[in-house]
CSV table of C-alpha atoms in Angstrom, one decimal:
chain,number,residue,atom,x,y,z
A,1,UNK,CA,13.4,-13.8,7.3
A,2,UNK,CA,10.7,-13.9,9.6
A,3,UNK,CA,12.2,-11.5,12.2
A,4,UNK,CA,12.9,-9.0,9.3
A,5,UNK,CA,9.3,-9.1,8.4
A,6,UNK,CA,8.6,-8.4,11.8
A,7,UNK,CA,10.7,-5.5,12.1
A,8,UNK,CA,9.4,-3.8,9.0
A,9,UNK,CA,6.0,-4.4,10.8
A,10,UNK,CA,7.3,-2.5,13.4
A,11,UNK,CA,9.3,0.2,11.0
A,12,UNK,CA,5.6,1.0,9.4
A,13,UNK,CA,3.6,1.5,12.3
A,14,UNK,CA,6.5,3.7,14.1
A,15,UNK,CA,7.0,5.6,11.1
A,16,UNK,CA,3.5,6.6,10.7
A,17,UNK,CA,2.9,7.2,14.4
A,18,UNK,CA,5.9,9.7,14.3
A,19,UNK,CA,5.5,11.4,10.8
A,20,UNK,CA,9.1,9.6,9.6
A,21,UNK,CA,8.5,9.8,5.9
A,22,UNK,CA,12.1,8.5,5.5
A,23,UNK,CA,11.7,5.7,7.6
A,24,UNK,CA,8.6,5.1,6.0
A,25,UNK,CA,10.0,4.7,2.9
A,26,UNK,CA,12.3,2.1,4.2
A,27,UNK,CA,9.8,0.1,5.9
A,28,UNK,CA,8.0,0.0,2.6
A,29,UNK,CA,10.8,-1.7,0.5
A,30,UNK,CA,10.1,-5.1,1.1
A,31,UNK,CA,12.9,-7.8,0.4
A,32,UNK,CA,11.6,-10.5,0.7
A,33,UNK,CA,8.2,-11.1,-1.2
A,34,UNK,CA,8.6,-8.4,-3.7
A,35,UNK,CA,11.3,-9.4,-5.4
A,36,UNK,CA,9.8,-12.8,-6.9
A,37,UNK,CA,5.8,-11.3,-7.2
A,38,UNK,CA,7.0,-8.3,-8.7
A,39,UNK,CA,8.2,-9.9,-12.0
A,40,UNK,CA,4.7,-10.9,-12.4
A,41,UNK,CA,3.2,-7.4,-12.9
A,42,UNK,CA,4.2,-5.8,-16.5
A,43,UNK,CA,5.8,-2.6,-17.2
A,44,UNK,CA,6.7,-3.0,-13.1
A,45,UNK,CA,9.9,-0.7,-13.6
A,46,UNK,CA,8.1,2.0,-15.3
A,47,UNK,CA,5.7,2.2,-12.9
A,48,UNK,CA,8.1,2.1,-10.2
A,49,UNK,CA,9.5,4.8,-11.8
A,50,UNK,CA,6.7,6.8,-12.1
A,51,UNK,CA,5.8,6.3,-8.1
A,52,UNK,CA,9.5,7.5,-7.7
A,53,UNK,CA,9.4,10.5,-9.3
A,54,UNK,CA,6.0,11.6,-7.7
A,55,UNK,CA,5.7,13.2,-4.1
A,56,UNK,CA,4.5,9.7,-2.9
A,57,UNK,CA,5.4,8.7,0.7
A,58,UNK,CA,6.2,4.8,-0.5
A,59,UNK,CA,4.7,1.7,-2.4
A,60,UNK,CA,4.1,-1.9,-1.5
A,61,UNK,CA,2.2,-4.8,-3.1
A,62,UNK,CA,-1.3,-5.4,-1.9
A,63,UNK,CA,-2.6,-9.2,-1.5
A,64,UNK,CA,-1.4,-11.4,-4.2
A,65,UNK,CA,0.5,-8.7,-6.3
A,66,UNK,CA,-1.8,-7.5,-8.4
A,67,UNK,CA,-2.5,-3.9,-6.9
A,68,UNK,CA,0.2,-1.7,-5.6
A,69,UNK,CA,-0.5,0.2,-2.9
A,70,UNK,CA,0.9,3.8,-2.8
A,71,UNK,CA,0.8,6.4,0.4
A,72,UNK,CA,0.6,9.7,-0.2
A,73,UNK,CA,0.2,12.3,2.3
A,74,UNK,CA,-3.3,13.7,3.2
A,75,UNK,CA,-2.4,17.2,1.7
A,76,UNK,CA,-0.8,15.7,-1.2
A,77,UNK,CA,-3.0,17.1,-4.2
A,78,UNK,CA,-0.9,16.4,-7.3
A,79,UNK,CA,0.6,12.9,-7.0
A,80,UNK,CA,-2.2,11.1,-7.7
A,81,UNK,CA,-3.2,12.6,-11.1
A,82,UNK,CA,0.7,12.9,-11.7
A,83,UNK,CA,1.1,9.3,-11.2
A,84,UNK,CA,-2.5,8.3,-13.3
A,85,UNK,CA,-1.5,10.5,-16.3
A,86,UNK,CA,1.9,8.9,-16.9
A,87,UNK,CA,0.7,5.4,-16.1
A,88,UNK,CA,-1.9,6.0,-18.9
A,89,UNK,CA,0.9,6.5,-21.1
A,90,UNK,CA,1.8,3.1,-20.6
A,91,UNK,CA,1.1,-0.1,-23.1
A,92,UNK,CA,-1.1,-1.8,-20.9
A,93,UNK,CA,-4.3,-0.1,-18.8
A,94,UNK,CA,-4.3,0.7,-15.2
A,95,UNK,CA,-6.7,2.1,-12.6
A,96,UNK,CA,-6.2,4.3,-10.5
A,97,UNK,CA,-8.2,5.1,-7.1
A,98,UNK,CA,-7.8,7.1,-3.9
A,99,UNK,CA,-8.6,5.2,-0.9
A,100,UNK,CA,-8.6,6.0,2.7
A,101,UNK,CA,-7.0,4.3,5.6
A,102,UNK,CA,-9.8,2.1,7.5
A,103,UNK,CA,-9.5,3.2,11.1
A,104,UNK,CA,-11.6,0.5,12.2
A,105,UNK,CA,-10.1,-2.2,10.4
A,106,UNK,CA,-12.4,-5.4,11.0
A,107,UNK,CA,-15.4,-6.2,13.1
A,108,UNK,CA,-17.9,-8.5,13.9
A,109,UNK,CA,-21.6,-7.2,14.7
A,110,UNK,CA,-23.8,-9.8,15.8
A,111,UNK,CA,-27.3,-9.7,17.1
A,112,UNK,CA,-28.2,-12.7,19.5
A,113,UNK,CA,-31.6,-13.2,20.1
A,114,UNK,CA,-31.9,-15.8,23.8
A,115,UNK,CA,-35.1,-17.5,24.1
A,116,UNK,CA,-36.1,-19.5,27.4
A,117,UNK,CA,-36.9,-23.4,27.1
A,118,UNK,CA,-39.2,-24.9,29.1
């Protein structure tokens, strides 16, 4: 299992390097925590669904479950209102944001102030 997590790792970060929305999509599908946390999250199917039928680039579960994480393409315009109008439609309530990727990703900025002992 591990060395399949591994290679999706890899899939991702190749795919998104080189523009391979198909491998992307592939990369995405994850088979080995999804299938147990997603039963967790009501109306998963139709939102699936919904994700599916938009111009999205892939989905994946963020952290624990609760929020799925869909890529779109920069240019993509539609899919996100696309996707937030249907999901409204649903019994339960949803939100919705667009979020960019963190380039940085984490840091540590520390200031260190040295003093001399005598």
């Amino acid at each position: 299992m591990l060395s399949l997590t591994f290679s999706r790792l890899s899939m991702v970060i190749l795919s998104l390097i080189s523009g391979n929305e198909e491998n992307l999509k592939v990369a995405l599908d994850d088979k080995i925590h999804e299938p147990y946390r997603l039963k967790l999250i009501p109306e998963i199917d139709d939102i699936e669904k919904i994700i599916d039928d938009s111009e999205a680039l892939g989905h994946y579960l963020s952290g624990a479950g609760s929020t799925i994480m869909v890529v779109l393409k920069a240019d993509d315009n539609t899919s996100e209102d696309q996707i937030k109008n249907k999901l409204d439609k649903l019994s339960n309530s949803y939100e919705v944001r667009l979020l960019d990727i963190d380039e940085k990703g984490a840091f540590i900025n520390l200031k260190i102030n040295f003093t001399k002992s005598l």
